[in-house]
mmCIF file of N, CA, C and O in Angstrom:
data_model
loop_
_atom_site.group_PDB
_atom_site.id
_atom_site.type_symbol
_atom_site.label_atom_id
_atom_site.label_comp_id
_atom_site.label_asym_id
_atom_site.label_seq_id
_atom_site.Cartn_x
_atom_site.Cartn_y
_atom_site.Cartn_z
ATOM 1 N N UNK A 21 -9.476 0.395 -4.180
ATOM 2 C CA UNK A 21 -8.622 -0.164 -5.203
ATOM 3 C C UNK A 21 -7.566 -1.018 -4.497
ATOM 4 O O UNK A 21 -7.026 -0.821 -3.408
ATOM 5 N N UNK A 22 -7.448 -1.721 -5.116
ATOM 6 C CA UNK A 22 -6.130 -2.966 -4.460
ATOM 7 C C UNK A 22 -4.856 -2.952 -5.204
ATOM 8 O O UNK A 22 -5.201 -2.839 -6.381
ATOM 9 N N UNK A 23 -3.593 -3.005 -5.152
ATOM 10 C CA UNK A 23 -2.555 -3.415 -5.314
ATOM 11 C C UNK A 23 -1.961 -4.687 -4.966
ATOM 12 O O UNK A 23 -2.610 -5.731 -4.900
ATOM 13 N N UNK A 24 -0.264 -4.551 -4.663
ATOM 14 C CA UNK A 24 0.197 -5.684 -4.558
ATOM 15 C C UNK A 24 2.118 -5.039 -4.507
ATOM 16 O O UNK A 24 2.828 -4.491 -5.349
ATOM 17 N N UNK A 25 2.360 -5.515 -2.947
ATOM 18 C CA UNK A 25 3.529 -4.771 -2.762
ATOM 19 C C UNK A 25 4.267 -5.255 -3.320
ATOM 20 O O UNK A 25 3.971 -6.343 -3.814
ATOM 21 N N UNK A 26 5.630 -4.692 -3.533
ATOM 22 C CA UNK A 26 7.071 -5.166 -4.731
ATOM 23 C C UNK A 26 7.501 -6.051 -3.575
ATOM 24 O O UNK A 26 7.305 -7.262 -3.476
ATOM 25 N N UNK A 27 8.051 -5.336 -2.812
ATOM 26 C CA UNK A 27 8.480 -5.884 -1.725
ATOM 27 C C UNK A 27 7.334 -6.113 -0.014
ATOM 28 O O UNK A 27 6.854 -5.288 0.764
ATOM 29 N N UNK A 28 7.303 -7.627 -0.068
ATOM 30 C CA UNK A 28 6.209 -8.037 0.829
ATOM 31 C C UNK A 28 6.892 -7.527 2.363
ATOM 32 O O UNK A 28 8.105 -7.531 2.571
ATOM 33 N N UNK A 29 5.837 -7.084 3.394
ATOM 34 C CA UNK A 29 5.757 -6.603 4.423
ATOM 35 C C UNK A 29 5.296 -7.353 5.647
ATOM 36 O O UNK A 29 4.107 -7.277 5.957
ATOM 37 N N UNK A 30 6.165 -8.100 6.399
ATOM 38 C CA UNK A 30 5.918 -9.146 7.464
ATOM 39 C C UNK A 30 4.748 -10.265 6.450
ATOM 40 O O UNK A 30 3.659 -10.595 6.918
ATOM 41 N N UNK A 31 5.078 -10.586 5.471
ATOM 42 C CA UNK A 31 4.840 -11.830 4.875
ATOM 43 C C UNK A 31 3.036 -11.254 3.642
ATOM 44 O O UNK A 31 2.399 -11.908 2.816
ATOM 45 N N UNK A 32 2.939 -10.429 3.939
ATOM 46 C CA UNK A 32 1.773 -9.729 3.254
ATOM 47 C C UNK A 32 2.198 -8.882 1.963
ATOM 48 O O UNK A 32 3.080 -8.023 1.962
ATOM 49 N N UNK A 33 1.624 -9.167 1.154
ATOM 50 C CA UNK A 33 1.938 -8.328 -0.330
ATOM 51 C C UNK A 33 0.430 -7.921 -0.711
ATOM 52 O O UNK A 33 0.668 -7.570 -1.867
ATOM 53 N N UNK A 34 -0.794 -7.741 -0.580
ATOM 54 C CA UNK A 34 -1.991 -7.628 -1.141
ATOM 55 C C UNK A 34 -2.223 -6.377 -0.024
ATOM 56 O O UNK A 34 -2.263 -6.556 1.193
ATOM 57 N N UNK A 35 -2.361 -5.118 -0.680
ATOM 58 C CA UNK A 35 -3.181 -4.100 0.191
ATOM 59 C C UNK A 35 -4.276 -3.368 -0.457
ATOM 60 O O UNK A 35 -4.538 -3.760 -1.594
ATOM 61 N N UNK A 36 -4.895 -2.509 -0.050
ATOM 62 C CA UNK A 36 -6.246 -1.872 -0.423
ATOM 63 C C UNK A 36 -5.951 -0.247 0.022
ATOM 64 O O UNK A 36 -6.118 0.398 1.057
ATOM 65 N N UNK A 37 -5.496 0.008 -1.144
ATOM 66 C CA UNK A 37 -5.303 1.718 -1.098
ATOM 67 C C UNK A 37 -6.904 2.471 -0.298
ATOM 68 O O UNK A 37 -8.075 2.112 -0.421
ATOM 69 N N UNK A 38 -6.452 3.312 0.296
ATOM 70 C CA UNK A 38 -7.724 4.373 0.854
ATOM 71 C C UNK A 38 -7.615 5.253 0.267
ATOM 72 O O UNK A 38 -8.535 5.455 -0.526
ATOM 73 N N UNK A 39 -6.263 6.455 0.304
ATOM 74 C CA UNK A 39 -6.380 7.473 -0.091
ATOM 75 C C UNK A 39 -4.515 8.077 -0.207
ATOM 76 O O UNK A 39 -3.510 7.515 0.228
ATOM 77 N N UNK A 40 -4.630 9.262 -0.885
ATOM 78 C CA UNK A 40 -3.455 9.813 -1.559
ATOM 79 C C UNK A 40 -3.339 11.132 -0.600
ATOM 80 O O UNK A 40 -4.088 12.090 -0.407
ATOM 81 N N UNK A 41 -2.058 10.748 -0.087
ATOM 82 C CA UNK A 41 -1.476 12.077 0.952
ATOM 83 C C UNK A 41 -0.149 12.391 0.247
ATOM 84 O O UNK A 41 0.798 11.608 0.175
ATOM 85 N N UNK A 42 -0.200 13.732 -0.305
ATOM 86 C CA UNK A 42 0.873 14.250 -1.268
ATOM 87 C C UNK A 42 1.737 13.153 -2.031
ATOM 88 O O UNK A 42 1.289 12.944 -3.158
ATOM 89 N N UNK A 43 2.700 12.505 -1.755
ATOM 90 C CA UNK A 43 3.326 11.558 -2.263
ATOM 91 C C UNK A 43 3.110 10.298 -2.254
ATOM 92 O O UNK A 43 3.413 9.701 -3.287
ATOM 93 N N UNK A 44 2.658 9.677 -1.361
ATOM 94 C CA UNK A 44 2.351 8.451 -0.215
ATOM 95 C C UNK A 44 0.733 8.534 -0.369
ATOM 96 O O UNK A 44 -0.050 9.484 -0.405
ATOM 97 N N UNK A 45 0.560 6.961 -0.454
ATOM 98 C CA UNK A 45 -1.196 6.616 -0.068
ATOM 99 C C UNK A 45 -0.988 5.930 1.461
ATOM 100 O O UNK A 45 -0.017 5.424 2.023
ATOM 101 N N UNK A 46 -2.152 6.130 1.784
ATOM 102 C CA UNK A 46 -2.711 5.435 3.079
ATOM 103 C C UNK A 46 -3.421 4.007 2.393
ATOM 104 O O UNK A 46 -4.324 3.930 1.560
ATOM 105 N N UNK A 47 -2.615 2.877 3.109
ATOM 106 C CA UNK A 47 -3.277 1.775 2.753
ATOM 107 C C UNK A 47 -3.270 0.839 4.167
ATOM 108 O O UNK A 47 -2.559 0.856 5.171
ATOM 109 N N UNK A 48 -4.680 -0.172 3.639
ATOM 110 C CA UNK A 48 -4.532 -1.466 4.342
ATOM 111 C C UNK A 48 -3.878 -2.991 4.192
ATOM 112 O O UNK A 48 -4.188 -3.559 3.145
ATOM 113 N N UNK A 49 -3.283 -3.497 4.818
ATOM 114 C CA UNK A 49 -2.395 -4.704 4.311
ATOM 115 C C UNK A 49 -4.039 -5.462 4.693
ATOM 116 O O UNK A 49 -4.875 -5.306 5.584
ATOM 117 N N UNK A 50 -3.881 -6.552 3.161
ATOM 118 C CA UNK A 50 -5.259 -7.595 2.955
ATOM 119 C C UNK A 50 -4.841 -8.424 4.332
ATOM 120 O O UNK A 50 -3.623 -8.489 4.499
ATOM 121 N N UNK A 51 -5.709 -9.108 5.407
ATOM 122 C CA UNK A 51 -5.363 -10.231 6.013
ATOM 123 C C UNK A 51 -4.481 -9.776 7.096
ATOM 124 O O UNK A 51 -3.949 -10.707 7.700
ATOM 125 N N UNK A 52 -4.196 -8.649 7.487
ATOM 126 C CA UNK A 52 -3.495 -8.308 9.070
ATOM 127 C C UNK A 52 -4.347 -6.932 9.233
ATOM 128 O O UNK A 52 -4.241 -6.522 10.389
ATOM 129 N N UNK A 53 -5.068 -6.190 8.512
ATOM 130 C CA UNK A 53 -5.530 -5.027 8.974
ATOM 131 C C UNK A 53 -4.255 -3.830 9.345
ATOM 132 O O UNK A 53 -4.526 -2.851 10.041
ATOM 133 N N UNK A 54 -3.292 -3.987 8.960
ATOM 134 C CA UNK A 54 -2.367 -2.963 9.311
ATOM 135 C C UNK A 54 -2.727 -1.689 8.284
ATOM 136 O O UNK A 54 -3.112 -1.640 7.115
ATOM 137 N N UNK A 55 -2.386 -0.610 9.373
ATOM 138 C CA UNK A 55 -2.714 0.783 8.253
ATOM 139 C C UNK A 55 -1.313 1.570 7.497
ATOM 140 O O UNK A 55 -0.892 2.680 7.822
ATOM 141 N N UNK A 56 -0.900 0.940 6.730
ATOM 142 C CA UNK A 56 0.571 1.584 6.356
ATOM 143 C C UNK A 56 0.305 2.573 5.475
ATOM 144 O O UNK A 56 -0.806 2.780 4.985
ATOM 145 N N UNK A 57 2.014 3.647 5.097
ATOM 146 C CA UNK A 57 1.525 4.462 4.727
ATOM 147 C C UNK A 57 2.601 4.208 3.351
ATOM 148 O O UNK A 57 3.734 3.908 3.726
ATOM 149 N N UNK A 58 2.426 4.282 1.761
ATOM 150 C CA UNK A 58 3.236 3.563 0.759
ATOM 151 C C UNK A 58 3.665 4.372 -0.481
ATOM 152 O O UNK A 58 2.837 4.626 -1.355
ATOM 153 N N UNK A 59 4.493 4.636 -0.540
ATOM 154 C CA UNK A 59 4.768 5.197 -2.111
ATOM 155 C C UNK A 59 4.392 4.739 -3.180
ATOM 156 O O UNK A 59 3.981 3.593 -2.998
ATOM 157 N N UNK A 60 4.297 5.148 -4.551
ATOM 158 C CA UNK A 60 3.779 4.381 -6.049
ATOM 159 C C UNK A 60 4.861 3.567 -5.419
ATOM 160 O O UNK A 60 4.725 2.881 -4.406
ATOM 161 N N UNK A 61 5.908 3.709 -6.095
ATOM 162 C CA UNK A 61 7.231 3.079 -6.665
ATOM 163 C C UNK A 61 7.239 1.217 -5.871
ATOM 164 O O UNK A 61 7.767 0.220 -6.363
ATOM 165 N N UNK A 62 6.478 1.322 -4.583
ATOM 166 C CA UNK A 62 6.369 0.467 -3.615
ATOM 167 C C UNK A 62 5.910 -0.551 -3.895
ATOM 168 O O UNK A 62 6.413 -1.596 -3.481
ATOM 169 N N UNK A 63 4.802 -0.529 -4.693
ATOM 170 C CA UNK A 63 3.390 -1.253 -5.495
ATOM 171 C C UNK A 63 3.547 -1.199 -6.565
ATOM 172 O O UNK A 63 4.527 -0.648 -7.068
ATOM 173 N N UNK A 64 2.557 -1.796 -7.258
ATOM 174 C CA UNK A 64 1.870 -2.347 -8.572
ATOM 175 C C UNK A 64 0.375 -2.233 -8.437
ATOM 176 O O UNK A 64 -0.343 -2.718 -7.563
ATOM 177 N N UNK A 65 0.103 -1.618 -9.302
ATOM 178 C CA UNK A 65 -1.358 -1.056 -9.081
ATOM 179 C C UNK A 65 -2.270 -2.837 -9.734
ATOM 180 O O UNK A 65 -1.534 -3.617 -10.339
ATOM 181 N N UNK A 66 -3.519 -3.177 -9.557
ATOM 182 C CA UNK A 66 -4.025 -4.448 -10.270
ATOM 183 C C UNK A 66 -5.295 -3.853 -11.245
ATOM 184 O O UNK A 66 -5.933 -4.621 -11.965
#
């Protein structure tokens, strides 16, 4: 599933959720491969 950060992260706003760790998902930023780790509140689900 993909989102789209509120606030963009070294110039990237498009990531690809993996998975849900208690509060926080594990995601990938689209176009740098970074593995961050993101709250709902962070995103906008698409």
């Amino acid at each position: 599933m993909t989102a789209t950060l509120i606030t963009p992260i070294n110039g990237y706003r498009n990531i690809e959720l993996i998975e849900k760790i208690g509060y926080k998902w594990r995601a990938i930023i689209c176009g740098s491969g970074k593995e961050i780790e993101v709250y709902e509140d962070e995103f906008s689900k698409e």
